[in-house]
mmCIF file of C-alpha atoms in Angstrom:
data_model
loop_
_atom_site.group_PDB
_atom_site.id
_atom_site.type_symbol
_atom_site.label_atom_id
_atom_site.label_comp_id
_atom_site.label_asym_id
_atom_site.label_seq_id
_atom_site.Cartn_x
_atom_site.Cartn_y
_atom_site.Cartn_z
ATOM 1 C CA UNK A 14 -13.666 -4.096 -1.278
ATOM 2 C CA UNK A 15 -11.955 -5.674 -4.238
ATOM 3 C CA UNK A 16 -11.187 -2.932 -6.534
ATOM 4 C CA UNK A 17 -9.601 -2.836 -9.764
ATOM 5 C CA UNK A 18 -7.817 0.161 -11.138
ATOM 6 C CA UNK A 19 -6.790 1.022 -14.600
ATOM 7 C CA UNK A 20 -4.270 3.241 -15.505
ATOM 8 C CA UNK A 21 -4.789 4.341 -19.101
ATOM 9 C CA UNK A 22 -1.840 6.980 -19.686
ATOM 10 C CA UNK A 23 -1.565 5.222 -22.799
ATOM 11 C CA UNK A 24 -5.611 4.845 -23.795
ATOM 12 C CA UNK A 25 -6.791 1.900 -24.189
ATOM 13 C CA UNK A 26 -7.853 -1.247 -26.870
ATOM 14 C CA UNK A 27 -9.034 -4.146 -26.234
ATOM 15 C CA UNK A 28 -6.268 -6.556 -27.086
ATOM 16 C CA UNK A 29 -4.712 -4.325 -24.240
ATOM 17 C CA UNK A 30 -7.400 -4.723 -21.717
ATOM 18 C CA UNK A 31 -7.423 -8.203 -22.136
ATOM 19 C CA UNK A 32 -3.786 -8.889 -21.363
ATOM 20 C CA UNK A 33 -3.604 -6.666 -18.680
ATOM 21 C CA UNK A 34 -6.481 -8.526 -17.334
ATOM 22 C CA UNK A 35 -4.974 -11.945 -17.925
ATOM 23 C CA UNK A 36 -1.947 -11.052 -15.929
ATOM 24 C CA UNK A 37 -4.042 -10.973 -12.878
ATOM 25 C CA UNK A 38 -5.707 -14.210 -12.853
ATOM 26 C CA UNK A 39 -4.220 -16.917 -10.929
ATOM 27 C CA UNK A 40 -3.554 -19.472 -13.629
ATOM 28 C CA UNK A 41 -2.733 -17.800 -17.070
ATOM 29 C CA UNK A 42 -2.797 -20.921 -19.092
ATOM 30 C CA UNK A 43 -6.195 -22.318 -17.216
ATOM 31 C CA UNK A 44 -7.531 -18.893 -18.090
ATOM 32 C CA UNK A 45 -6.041 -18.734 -21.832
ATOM 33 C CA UNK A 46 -7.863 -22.178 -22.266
ATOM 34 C CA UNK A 47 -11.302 -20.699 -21.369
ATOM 35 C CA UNK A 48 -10.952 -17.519 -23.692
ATOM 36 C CA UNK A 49 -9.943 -20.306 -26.118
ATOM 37 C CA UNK A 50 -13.165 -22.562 -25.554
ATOM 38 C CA UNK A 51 -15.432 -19.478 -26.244
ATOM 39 C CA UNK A 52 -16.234 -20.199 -29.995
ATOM 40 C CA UNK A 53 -15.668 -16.616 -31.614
ATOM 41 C CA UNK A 54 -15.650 -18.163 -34.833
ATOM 42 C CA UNK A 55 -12.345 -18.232 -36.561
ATOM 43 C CA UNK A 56 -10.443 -17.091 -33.699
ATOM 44 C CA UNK A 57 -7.352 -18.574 -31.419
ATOM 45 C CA UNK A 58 -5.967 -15.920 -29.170
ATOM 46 C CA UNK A 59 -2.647 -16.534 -27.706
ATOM 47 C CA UNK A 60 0.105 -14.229 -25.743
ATOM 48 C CA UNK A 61 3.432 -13.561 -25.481
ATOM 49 C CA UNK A 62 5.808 -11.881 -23.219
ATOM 50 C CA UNK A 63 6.789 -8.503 -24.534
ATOM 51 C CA UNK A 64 9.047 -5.787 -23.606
ATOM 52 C CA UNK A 65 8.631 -2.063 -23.678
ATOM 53 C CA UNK A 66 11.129 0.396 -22.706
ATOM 54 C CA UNK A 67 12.077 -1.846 -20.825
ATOM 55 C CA UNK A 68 9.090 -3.146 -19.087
ATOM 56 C CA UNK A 69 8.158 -6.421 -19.207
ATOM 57 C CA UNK A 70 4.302 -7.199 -20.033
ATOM 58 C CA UNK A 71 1.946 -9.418 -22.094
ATOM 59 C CA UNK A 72 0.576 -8.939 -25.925
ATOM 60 C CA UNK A 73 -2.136 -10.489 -27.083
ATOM 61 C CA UNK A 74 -2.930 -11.901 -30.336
ATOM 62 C CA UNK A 75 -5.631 -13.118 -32.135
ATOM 63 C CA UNK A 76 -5.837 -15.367 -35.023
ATOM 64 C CA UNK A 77 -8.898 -15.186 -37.499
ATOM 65 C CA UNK A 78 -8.728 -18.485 -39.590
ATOM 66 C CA UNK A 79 -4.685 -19.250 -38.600
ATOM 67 C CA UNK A 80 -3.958 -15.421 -39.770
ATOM 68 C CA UNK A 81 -3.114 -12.732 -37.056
ATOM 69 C CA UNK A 82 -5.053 -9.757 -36.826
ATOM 70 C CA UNK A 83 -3.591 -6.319 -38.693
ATOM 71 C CA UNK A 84 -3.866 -2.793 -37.671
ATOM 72 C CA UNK A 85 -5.800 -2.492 -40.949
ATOM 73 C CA UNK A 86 -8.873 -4.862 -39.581
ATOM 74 C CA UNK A 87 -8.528 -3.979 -36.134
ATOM 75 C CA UNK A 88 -11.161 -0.854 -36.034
ATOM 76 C CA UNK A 89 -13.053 1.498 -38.099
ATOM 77 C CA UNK A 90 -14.562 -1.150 -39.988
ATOM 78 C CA UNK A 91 -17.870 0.025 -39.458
ATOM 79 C CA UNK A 92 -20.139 0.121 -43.028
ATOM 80 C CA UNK A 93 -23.319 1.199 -43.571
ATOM 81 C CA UNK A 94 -23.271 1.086 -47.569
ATOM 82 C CA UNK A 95 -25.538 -2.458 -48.613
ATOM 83 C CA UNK A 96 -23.466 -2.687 -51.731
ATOM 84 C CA UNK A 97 -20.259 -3.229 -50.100
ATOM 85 C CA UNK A 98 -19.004 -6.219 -51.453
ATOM 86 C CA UNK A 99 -17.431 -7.585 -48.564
ATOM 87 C CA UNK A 100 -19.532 -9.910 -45.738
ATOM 88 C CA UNK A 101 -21.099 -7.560 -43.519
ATOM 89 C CA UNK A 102 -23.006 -8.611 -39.567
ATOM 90 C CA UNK A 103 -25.142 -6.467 -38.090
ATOM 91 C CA UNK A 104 -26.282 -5.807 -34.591
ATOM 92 C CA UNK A 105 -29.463 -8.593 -34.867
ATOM 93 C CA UNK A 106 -26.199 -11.048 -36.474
ATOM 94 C CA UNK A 107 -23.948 -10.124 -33.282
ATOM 95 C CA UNK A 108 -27.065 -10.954 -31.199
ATOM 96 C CA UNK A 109 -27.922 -14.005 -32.477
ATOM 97 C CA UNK A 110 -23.832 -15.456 -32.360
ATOM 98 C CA UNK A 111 -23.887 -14.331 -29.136
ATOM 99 C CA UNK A 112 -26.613 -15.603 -27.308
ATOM 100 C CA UNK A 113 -26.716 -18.949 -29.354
ATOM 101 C CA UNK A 114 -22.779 -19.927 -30.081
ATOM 102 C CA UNK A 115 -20.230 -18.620 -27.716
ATOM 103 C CA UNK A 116 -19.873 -20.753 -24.770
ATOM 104 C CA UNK A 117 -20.473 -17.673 -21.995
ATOM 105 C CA UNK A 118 -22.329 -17.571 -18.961
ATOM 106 C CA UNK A 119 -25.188 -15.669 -19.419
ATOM 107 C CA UNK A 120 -24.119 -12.676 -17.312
ATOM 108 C CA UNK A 121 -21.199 -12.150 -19.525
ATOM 109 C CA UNK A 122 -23.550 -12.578 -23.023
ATOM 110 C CA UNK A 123 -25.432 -9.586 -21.524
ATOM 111 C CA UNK A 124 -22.402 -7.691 -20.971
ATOM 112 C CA UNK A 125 -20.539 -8.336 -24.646
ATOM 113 C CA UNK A 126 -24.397 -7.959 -26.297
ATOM 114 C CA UNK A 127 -24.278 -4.128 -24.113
ATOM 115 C CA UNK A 128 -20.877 -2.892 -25.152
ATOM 116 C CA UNK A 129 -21.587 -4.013 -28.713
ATOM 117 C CA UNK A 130 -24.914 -1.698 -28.529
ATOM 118 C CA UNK A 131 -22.876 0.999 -27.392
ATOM 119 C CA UNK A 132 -20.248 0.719 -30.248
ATOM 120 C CA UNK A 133 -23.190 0.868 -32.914
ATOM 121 C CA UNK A 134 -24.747 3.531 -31.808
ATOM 122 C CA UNK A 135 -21.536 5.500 -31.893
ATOM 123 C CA UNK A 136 -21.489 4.403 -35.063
ATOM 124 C CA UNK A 137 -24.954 5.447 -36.210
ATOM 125 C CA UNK A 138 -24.166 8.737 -34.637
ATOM 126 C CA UNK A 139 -21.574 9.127 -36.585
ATOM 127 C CA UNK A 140 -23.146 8.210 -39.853
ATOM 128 C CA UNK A 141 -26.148 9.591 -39.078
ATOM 129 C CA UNK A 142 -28.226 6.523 -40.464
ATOM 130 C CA UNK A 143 -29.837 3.911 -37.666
ATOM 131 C CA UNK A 144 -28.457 1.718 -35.182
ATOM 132 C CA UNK A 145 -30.284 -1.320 -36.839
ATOM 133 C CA UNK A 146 -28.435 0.014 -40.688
ATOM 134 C CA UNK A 147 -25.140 -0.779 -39.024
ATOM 135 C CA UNK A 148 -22.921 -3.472 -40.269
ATOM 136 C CA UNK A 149 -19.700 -4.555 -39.784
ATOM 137 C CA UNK A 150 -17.008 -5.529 -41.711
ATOM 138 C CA UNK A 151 -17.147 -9.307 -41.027
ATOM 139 C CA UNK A 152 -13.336 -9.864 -40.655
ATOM 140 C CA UNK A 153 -12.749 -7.063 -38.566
ATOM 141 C CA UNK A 154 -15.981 -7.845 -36.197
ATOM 142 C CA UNK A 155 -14.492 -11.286 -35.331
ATOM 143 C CA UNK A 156 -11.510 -8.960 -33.966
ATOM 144 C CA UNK A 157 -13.872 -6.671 -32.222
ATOM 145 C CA UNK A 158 -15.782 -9.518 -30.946
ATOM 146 C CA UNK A 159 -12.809 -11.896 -29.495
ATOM 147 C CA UNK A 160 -11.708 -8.729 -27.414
ATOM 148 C CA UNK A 161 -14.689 -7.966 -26.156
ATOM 149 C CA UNK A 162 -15.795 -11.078 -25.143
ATOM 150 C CA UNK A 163 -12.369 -11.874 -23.643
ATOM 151 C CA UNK A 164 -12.275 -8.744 -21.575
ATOM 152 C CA UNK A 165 -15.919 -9.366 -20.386
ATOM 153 C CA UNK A 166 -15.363 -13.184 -18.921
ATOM 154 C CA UNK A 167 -11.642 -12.393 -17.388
ATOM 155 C CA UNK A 168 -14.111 -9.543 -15.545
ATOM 156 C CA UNK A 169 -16.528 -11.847 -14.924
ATOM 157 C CA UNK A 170 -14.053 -14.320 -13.019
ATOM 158 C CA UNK A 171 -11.894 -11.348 -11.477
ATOM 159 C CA UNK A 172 -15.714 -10.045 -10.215
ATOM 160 C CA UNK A 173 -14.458 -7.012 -8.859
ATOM 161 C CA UNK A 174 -16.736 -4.690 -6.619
ATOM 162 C CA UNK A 175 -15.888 -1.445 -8.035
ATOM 163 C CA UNK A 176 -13.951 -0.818 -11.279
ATOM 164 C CA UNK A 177 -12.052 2.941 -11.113
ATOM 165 C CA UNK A 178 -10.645 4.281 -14.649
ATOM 166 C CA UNK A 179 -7.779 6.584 -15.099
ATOM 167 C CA UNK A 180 -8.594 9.778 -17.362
ATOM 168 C CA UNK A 181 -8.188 8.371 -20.815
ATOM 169 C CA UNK A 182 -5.011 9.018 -23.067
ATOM 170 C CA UNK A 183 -6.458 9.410 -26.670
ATOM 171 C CA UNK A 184 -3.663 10.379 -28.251
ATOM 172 C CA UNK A 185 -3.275 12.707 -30.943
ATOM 173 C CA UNK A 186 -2.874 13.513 -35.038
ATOM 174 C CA UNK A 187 -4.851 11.343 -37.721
ATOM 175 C CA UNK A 188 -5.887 7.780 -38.048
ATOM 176 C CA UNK A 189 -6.690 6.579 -41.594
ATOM 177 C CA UNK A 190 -9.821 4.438 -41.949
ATOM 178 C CA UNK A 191 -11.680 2.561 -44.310
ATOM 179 C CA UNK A 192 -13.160 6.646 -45.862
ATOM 180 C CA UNK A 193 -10.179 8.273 -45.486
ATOM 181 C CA UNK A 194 -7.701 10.142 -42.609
ATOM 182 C CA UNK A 195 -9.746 10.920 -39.628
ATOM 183 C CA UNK A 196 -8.846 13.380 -36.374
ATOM 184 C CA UNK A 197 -7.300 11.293 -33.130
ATOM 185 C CA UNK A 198 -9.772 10.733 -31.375
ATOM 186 C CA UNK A 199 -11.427 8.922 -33.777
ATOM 187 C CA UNK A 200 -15.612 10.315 -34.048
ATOM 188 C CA UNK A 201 -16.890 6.959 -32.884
ATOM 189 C CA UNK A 202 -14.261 7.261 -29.628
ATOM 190 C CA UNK A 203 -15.181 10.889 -28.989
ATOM 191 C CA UNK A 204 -18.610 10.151 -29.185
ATOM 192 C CA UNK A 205 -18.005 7.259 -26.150
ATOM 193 C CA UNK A 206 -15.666 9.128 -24.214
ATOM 194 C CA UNK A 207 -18.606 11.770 -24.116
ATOM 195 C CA UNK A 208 -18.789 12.345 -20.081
ATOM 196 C CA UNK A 209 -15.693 10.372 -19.645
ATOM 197 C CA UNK A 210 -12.224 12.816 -18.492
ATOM 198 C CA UNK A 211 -9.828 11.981 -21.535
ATOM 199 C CA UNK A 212 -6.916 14.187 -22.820
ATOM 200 C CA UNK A 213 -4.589 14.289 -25.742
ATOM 201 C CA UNK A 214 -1.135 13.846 -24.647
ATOM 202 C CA UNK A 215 1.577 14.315 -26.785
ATOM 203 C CA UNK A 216 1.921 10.749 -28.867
ATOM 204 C CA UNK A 217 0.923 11.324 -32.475
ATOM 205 C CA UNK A 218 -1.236 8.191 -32.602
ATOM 206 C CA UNK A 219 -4.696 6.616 -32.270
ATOM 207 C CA UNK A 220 -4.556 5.318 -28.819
ATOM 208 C CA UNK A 221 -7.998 4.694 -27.469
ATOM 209 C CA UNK A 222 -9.665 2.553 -30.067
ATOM 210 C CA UNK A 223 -13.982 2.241 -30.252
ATOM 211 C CA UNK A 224 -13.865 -0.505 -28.711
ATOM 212 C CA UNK A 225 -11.518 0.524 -25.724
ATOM 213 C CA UNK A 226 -13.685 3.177 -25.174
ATOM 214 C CA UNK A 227 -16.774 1.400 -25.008
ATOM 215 C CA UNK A 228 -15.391 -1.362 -22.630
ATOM 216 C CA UNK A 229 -14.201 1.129 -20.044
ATOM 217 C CA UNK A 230 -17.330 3.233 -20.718
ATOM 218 C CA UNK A 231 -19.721 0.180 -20.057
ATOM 219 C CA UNK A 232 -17.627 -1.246 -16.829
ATOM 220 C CA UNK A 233 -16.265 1.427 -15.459
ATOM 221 C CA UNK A 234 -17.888 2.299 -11.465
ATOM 222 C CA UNK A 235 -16.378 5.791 -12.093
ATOM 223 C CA UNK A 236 -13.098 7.571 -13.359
ATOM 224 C CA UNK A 237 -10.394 9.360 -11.562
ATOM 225 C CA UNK A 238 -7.601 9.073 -9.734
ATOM 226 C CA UNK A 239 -5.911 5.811 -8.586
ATOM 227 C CA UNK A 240 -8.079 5.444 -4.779
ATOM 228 C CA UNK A 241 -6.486 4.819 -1.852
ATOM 229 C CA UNK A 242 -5.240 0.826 -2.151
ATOM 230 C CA UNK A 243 -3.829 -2.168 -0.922
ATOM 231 C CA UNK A 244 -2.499 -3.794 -4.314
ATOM 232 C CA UNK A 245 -1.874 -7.709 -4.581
ATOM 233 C CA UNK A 246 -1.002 -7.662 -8.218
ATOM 234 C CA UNK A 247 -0.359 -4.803 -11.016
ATOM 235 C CA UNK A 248 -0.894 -6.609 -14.913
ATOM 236 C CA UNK A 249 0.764 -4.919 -17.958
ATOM 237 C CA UNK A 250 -1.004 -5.186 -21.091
ATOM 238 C CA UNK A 251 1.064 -4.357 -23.626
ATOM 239 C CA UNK A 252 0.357 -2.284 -27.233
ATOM 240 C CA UNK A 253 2.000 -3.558 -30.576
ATOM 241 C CA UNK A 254 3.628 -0.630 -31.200
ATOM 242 C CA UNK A 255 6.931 1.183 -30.002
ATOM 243 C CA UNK A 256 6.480 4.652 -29.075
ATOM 244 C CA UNK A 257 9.099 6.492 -26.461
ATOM 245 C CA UNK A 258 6.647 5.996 -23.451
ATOM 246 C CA UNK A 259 5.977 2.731 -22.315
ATOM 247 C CA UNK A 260 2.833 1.229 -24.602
ATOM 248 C CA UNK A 261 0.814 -0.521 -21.784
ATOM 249 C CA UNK A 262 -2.217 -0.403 -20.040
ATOM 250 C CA UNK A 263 -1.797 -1.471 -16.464
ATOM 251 C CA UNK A 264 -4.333 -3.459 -14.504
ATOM 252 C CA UNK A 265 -3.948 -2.791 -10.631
ATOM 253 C CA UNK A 266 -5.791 -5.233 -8.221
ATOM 254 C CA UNK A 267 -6.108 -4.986 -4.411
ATOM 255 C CA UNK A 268 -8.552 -3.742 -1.653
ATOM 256 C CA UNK A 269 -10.042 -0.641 -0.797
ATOM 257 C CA UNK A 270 -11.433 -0.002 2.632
ATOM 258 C CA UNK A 271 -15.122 0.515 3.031
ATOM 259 C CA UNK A 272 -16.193 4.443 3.128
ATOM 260 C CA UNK A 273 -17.779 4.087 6.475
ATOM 261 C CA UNK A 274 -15.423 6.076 8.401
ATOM 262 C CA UNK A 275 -16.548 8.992 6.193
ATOM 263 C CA UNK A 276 -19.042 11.484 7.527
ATOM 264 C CA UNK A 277 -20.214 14.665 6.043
ATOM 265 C CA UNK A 278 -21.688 17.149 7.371
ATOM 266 C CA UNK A 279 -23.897 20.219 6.575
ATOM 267 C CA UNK A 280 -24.146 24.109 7.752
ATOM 268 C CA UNK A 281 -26.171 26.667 7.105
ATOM 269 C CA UNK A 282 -27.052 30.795 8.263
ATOM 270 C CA UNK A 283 -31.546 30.338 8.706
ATOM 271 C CA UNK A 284 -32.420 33.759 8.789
ATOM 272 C CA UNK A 285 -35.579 34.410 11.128
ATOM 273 C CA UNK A 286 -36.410 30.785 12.484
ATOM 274 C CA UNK A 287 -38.265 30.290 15.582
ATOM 275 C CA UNK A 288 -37.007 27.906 18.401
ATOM 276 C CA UNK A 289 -40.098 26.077 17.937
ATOM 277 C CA UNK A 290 -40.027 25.719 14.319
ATOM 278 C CA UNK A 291 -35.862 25.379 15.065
ATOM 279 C CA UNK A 292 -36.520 22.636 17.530
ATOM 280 C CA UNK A 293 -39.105 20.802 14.784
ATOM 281 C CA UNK A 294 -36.436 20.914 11.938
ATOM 282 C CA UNK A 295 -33.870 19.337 14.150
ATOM 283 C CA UNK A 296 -36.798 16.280 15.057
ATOM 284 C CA UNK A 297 -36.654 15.263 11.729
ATOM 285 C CA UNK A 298 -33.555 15.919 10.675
ATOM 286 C CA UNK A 299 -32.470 13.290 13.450
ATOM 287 C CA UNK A 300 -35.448 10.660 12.372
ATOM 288 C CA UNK A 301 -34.075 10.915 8.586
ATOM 289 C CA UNK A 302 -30.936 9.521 9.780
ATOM 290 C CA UNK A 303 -28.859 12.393 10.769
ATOM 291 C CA UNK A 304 -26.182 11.379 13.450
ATOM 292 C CA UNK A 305 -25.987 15.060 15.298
ATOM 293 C CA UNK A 306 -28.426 18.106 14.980
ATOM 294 C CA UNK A 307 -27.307 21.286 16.608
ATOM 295 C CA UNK A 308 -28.079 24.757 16.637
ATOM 296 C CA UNK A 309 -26.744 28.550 18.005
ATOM 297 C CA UNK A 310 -28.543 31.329 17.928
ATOM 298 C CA UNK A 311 -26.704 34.516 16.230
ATOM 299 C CA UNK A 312 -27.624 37.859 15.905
ATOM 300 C CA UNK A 313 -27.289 39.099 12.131
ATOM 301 C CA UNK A 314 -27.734 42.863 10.542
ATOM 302 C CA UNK A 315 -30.922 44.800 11.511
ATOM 303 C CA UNK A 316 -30.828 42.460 14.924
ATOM 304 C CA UNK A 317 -32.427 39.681 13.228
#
């Protein structure tokens, strides 16, 4: 089975997802071109060859109206105050651009339109106010918006059968955000990562962004360890900044082989069965698909 496996020591965004998952495909620029022809409005994405602590990788930017993104824009610009005086979207607004202007197949609409619902109602958990009173900051939800879709279509062509997470790296310390410092991880990431295995580490940094967290929350077949593999290609997305472990995500892509070799079995002590009803349970075990029914007879306390 075509597996992909992502190692998230370092947590996870999704400029970091996406250029892990760009290092896989087969042609880079063919596949730079398509995230280009998308339509997020405003936005040109390009990459670049990075290196941290020595290992070599790819960084993705993305360019709202000819200006890169910032840290500042890149998350917790989630509002719920009408007065703001910046342009606000909502969920209905992300809907609509969705379905109606990006060039995506269909499949992959559905997919960006789901890990969008998940983000806001993180976010209205958070606030406590409802999913539909959500809006975001419109700068910072063309950001959003350009990863997500990215990382949804290079999935979509990849098509893997089964997608297996690392635990998550959140990181650790304070993030500031639009109301002020906030704990690592952030409340709308610890809300996702609810059911996911995550851990702190020891980097005093936000490293598993909302938006990280709701990608590998949506796609992910389960989390755990790196499965047994045959890898054909490993992709290093890198982060902007320099810490003193490598900042990367890696992508790992190969084969697993089907679990049919696998067989489990079941015991069990019946206490005071008779051979008839004994000989009845093993019938239908065997006609619900049990490969091998067998029984001995043991003599327990008070020569039961």
């Amino acid at each position: 089975m075509k597996t992909l496996y992502l190692d998230c020591a370092m947590g996870a965004a999704g400029d970091m997802l996406t250029a892990a998952l760009l290092e896989l495909m087969p042609d880079r620029d063919a596949a730079l071109a398509e995230l280009n022809a998308i339509g997020v409005p405003g936005v040109v994405y390009g990459c670049a060859t990075v290196t941290r602590c020595g290992v070599q990788g790819t960084h993705m930017s993305v360019k709202i109206d000819g200006t890169e993104e910032s840290e500042a824009m890149h998350e917790h610009h989630h509002d719920h105050d009408h007065g703001h005086a910046h342009h606000h979207t909502d969920l209905h607004g992300i809907g609509h651009m969705v379905r109606d202007h990006l060039c995506l197949p269909e499949a992959v609409k559905a997919d960006v339109l789901a890990v969008y619902g998940l983000i806001a109602q993180a976010e209205s958990h958070v606030h406590g106010v409802p999913v539909e009173n959500i809006h975001f900051h419109e700068v910072g939800t063309m950001d959003a918006l350009a990863d997500v879709a990215a990382v949804c279509l290079l999935l979509h062509r990849l098509a893997p059968g089964e997608i297996v997470v690392s635990p998550v790296c959140v990181g650790s310390g304070q993030v500031r955000c639009a109301h002020g410092l906030l704990p690592v991880p952030a409340p709308a990431t610890a809300y996702l990562l609810q059911g996911v295995p995550a851990y702190g580490g020891t980097v005093r940094a936000e490293l598993c962004t909302p938006t990280g967290a709701a990608l590998l929350k949506h796609f992910a077949s389960h989390f755990g360890d790196m499965p047994v593999m045959t890898t054909h290609a490993v992709g290093y997305g890198m982060g902007t900044k320099e810490f003193e472990a490598a900042n990367c995500l890696r992508a790992f892509w190969g084969d697993t082989t089907e679990a049919g070799g696998q067989v489990a079995e079941l015991s069990c002590n019946v206490d005071g069965m008779t051979a008839e009803d004994m000989a009845f349970a093993m019938e239908t075990l065997l006609k619900a698909g049990a490969l091998d029914v067998w029984a001995t007879p043991v003599t327990m306390k008070k020569s039961r």
